[in-house]
Short mmCIF file of N, CA and C in Angstrom, two decimals:
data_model
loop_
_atom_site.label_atom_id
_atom_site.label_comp_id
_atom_site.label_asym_id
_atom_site.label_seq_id
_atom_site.Cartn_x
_atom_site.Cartn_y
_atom_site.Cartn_z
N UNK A 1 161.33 -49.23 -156.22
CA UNK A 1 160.28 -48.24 -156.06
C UNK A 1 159.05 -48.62 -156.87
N UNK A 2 158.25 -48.04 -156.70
CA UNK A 2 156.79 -48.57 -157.16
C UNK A 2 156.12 -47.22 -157.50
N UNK A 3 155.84 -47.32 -159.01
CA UNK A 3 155.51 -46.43 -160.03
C UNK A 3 154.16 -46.57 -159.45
N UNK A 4 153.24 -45.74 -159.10
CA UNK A 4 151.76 -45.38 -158.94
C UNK A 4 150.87 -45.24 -160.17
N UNK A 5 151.15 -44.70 -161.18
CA UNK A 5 150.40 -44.59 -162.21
C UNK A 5 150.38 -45.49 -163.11
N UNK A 6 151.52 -46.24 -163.12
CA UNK A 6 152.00 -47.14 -163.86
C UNK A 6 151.17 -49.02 -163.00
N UNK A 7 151.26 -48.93 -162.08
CA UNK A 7 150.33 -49.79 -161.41
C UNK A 7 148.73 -49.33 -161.25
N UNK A 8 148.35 -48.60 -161.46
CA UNK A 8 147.06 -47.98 -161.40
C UNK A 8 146.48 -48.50 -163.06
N UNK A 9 147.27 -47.43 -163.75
CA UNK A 9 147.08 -48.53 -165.32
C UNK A 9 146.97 -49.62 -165.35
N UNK A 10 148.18 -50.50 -164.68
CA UNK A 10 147.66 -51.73 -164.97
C UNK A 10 146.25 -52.59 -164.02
N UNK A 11 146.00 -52.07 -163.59
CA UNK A 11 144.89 -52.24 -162.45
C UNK A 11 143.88 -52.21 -163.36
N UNK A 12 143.49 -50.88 -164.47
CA UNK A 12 142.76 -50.49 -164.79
C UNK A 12 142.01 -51.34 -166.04
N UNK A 13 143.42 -51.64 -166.82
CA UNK A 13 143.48 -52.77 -167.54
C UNK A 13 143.35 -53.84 -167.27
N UNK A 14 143.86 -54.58 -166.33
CA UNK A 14 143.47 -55.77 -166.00
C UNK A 14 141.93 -55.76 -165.20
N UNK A 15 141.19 -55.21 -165.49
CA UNK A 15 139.97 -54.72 -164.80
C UNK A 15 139.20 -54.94 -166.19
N UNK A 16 139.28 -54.26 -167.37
CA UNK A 16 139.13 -53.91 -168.49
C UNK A 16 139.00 -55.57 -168.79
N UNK A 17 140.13 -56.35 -169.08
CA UNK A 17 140.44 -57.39 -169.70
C UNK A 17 139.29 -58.30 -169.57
N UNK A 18 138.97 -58.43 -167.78
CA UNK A 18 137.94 -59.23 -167.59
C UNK A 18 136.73 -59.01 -167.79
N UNK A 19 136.58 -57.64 -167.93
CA UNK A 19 135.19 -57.41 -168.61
C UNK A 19 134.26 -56.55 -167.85
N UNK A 20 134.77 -55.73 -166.85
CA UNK A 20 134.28 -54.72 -166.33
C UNK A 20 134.29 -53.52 -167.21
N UNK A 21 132.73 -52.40 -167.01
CA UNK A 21 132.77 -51.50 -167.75
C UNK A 21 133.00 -50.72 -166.85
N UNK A 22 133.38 -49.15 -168.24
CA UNK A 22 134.08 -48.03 -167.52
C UNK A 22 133.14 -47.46 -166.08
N UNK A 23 131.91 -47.77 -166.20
CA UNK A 23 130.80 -47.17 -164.95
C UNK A 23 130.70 -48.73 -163.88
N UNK A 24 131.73 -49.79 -164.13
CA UNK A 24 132.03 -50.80 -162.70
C UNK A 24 133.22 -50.24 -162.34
N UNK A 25 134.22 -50.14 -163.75
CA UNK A 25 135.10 -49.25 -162.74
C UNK A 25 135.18 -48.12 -161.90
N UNK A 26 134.95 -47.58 -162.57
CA UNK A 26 134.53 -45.91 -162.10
C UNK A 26 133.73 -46.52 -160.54
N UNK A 27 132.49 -46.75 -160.42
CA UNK A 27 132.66 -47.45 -159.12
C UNK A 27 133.01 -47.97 -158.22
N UNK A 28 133.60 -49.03 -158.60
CA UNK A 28 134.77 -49.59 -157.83
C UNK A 28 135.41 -49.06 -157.24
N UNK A 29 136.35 -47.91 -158.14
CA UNK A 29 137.24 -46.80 -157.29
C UNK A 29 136.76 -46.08 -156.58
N UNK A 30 135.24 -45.63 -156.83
CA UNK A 30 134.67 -44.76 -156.01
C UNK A 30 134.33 -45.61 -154.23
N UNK A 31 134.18 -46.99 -154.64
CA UNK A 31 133.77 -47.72 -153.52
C UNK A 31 134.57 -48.02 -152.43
N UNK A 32 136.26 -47.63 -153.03
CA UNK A 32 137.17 -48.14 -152.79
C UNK A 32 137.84 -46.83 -151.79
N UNK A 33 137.93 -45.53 -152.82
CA UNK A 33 137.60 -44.25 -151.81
C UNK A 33 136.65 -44.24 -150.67
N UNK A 34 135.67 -43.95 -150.91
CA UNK A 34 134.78 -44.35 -149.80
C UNK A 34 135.20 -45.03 -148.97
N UNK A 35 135.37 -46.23 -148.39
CA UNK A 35 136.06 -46.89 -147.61
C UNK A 35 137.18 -46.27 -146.98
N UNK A 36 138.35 -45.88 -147.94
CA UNK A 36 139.32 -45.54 -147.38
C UNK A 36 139.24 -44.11 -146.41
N UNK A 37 138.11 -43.45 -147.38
CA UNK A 37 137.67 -41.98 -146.33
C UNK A 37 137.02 -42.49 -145.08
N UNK A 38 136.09 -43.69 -145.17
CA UNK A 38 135.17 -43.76 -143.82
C UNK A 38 136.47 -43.88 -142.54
N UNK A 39 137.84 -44.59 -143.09
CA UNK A 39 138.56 -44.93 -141.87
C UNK A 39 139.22 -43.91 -141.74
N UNK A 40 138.50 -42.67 -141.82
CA UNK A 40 139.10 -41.45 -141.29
C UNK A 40 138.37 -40.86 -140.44
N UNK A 41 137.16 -41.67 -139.94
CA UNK A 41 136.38 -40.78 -139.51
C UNK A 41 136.69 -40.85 -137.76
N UNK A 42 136.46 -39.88 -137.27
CA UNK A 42 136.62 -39.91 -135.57
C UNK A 42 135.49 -39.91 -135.04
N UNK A 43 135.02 -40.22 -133.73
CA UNK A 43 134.06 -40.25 -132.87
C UNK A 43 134.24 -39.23 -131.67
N UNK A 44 132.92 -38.53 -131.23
CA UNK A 44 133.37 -38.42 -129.93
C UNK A 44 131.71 -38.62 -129.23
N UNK A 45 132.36 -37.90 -127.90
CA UNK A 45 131.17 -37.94 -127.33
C UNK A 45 130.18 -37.18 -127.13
N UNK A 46 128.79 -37.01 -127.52
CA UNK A 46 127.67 -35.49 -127.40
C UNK A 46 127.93 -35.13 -126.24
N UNK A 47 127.43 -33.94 -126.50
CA UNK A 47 127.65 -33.20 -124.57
C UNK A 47 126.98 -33.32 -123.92
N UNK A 48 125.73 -33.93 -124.12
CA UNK A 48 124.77 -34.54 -122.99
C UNK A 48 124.72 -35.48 -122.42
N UNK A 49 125.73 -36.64 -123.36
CA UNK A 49 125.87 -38.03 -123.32
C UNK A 49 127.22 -38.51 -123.41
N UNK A 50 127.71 -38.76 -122.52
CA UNK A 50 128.92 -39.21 -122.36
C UNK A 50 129.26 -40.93 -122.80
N UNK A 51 128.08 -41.57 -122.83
CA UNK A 51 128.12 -42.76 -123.12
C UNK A 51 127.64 -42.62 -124.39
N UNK A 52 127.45 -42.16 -125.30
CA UNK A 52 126.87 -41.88 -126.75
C UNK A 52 128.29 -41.73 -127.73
N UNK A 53 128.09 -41.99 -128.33
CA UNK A 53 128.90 -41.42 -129.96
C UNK A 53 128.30 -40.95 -131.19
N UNK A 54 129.28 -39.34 -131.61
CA UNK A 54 128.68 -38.68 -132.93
C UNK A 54 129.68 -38.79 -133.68
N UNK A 55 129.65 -38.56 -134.85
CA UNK A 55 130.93 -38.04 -136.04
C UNK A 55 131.41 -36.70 -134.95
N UNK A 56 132.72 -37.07 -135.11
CA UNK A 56 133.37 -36.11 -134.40
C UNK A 56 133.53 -34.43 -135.41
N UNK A 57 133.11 -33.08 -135.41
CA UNK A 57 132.87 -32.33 -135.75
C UNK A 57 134.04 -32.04 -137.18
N UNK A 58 135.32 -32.33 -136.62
CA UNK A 58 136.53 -32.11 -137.57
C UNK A 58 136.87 -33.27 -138.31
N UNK A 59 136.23 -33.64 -138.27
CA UNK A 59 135.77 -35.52 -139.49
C UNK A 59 134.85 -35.35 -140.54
N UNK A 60 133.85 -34.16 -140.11
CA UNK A 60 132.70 -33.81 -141.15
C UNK A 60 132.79 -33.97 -142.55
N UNK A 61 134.26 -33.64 -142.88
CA UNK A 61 134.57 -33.19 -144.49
C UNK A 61 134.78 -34.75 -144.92
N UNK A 62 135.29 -35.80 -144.30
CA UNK A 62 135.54 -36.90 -144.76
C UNK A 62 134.89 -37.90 -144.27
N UNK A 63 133.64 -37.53 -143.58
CA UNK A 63 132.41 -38.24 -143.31
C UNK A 63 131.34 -38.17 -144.46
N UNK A 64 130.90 -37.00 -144.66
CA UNK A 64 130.19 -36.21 -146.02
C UNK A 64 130.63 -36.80 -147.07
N UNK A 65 132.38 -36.75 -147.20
CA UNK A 65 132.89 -37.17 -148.54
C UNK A 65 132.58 -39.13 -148.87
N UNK A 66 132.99 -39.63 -147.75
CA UNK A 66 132.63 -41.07 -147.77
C UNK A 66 131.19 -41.46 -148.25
N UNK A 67 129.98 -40.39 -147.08
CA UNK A 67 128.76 -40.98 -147.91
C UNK A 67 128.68 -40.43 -149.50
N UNK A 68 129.33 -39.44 -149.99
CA UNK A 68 129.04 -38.91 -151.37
C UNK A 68 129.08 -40.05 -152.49
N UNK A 69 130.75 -40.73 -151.84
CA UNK A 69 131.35 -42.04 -152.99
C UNK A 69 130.40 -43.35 -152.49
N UNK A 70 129.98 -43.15 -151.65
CA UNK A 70 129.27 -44.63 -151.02
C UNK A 70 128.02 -44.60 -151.83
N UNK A 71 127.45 -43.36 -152.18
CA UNK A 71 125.70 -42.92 -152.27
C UNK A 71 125.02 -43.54 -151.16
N UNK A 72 125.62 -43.32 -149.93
CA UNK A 72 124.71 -43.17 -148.84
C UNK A 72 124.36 -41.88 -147.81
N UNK A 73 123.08 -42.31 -147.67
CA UNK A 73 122.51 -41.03 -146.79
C UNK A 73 123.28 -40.70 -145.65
N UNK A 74 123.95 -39.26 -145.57
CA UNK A 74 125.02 -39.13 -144.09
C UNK A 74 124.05 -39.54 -142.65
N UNK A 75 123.19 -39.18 -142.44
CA UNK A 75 121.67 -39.57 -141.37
C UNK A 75 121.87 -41.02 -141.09
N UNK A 76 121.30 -41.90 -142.23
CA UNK A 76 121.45 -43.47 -142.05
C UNK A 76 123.02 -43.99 -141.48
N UNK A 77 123.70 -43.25 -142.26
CA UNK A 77 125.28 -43.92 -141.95
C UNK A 77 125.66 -43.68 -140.53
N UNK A 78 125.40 -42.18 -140.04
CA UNK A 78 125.58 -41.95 -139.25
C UNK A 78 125.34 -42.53 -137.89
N UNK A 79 123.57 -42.89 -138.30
CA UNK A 79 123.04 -43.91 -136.90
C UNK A 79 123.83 -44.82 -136.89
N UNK A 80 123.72 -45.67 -137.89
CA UNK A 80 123.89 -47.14 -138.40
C UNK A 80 125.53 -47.08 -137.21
N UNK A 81 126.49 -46.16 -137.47
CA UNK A 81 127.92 -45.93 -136.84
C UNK A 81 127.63 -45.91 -135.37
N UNK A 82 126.62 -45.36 -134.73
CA UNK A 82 126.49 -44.69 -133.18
C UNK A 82 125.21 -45.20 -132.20
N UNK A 83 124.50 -46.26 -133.22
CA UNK A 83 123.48 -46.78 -132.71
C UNK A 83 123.45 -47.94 -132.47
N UNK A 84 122.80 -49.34 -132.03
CA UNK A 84 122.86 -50.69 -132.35
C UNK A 84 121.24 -50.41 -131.70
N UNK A 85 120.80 -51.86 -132.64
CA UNK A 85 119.57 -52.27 -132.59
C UNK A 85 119.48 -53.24 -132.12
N UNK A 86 118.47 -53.96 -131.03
CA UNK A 86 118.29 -55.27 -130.32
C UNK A 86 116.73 -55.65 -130.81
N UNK A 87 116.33 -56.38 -131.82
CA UNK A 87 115.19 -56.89 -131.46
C UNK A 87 115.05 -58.17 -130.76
N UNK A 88 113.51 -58.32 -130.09
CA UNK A 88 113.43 -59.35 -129.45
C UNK A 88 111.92 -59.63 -130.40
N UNK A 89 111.43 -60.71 -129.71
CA UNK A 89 110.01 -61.58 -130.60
C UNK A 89 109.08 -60.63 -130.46
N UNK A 90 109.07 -59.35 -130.16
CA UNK A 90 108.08 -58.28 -130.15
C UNK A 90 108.44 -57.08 -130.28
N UNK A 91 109.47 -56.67 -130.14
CA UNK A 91 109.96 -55.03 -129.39
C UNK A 91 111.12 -54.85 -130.03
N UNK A 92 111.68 -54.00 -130.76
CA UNK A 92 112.85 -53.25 -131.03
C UNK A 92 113.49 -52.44 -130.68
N UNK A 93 114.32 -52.37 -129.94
CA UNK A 93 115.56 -51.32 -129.50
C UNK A 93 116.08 -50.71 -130.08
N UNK A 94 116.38 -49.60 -129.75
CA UNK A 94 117.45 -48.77 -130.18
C UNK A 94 118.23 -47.86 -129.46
N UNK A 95 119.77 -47.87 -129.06
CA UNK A 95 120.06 -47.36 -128.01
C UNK A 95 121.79 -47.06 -128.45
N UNK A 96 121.69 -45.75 -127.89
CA UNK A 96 123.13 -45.23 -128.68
C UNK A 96 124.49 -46.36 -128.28
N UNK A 97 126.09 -46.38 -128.35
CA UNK A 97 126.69 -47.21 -128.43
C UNK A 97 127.67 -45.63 -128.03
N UNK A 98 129.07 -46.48 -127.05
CA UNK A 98 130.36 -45.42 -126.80
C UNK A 98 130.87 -45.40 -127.92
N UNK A 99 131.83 -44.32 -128.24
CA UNK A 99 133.36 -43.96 -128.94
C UNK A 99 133.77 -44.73 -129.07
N UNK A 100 134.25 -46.39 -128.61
CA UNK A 100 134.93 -47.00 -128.52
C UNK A 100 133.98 -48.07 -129.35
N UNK A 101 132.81 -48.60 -129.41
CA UNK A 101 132.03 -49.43 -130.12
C UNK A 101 131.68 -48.44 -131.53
N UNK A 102 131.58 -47.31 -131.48
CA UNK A 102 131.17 -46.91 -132.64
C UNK A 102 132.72 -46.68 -133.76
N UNK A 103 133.44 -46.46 -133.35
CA UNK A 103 134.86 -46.61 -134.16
C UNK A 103 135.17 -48.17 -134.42
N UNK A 104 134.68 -49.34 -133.17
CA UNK A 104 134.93 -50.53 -133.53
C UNK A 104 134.22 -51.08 -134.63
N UNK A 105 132.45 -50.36 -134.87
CA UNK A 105 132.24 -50.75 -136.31
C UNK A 105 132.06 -49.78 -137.28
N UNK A 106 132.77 -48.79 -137.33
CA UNK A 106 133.17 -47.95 -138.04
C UNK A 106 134.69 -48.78 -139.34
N UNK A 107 135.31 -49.52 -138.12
CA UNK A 107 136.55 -50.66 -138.57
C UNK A 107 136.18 -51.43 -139.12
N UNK A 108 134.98 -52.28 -138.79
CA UNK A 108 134.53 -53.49 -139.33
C UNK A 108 133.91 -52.97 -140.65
N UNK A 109 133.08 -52.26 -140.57
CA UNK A 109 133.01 -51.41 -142.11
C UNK A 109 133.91 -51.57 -143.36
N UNK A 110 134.62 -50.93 -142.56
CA UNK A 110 135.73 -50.27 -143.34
C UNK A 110 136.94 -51.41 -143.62
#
């Protein structure tokens, strides 16, 4: 069996040893949450747009919570998840992405 606190300590310590301070750690874990919350997040589809993807409504709490530990803006993250951008040698795109591409880099993220 595998003691959790007891491996967490030593995590913490061997973190310590090499010379990370308590505010890299403290980050770290926070960076590390974050992550693990973003791969909770669900997609669906707006009701106007069937080919579109939003944070799915009952994901909110661990969408919110991810950007909190990330310190990113929920707005930016959010596009960044449901949007893709095409530039060409003049012109920039922007054009929503399905449920199925926006969870695929929702993964790659994460």
């Amino acid at each position: 069996d595998v003691n959790d606190v007891e491996e967490f300590e030593k995590t913490v310590y061997a973190m310590q040893i090499i010379g990370f301070s308590p505010e890299e750690i403290e980050n770290t874990f926070k960076v590390m949450a974050g992550i693990l919350r973003l791969g909770n997040i669900a997609f669906s589809a707006p009701k106007n747009n069937s080919e579109g993807a939003e944070v799915n409504s009952a994901a909110a709490t661990d969408f919110n919570e991810a950007c909190r530990l990330l310190g990113t803006d929920e707005e930016a993250l959010a596009k960044a998840l449901s949007f893709k951008t095409i530039i060409s040698r003049s012109e920039r795109y922007t054009s929503p992405v399905n449920v199925q591409a926006a969870t695929d880099t929702r993964d790659s993220l994460a």
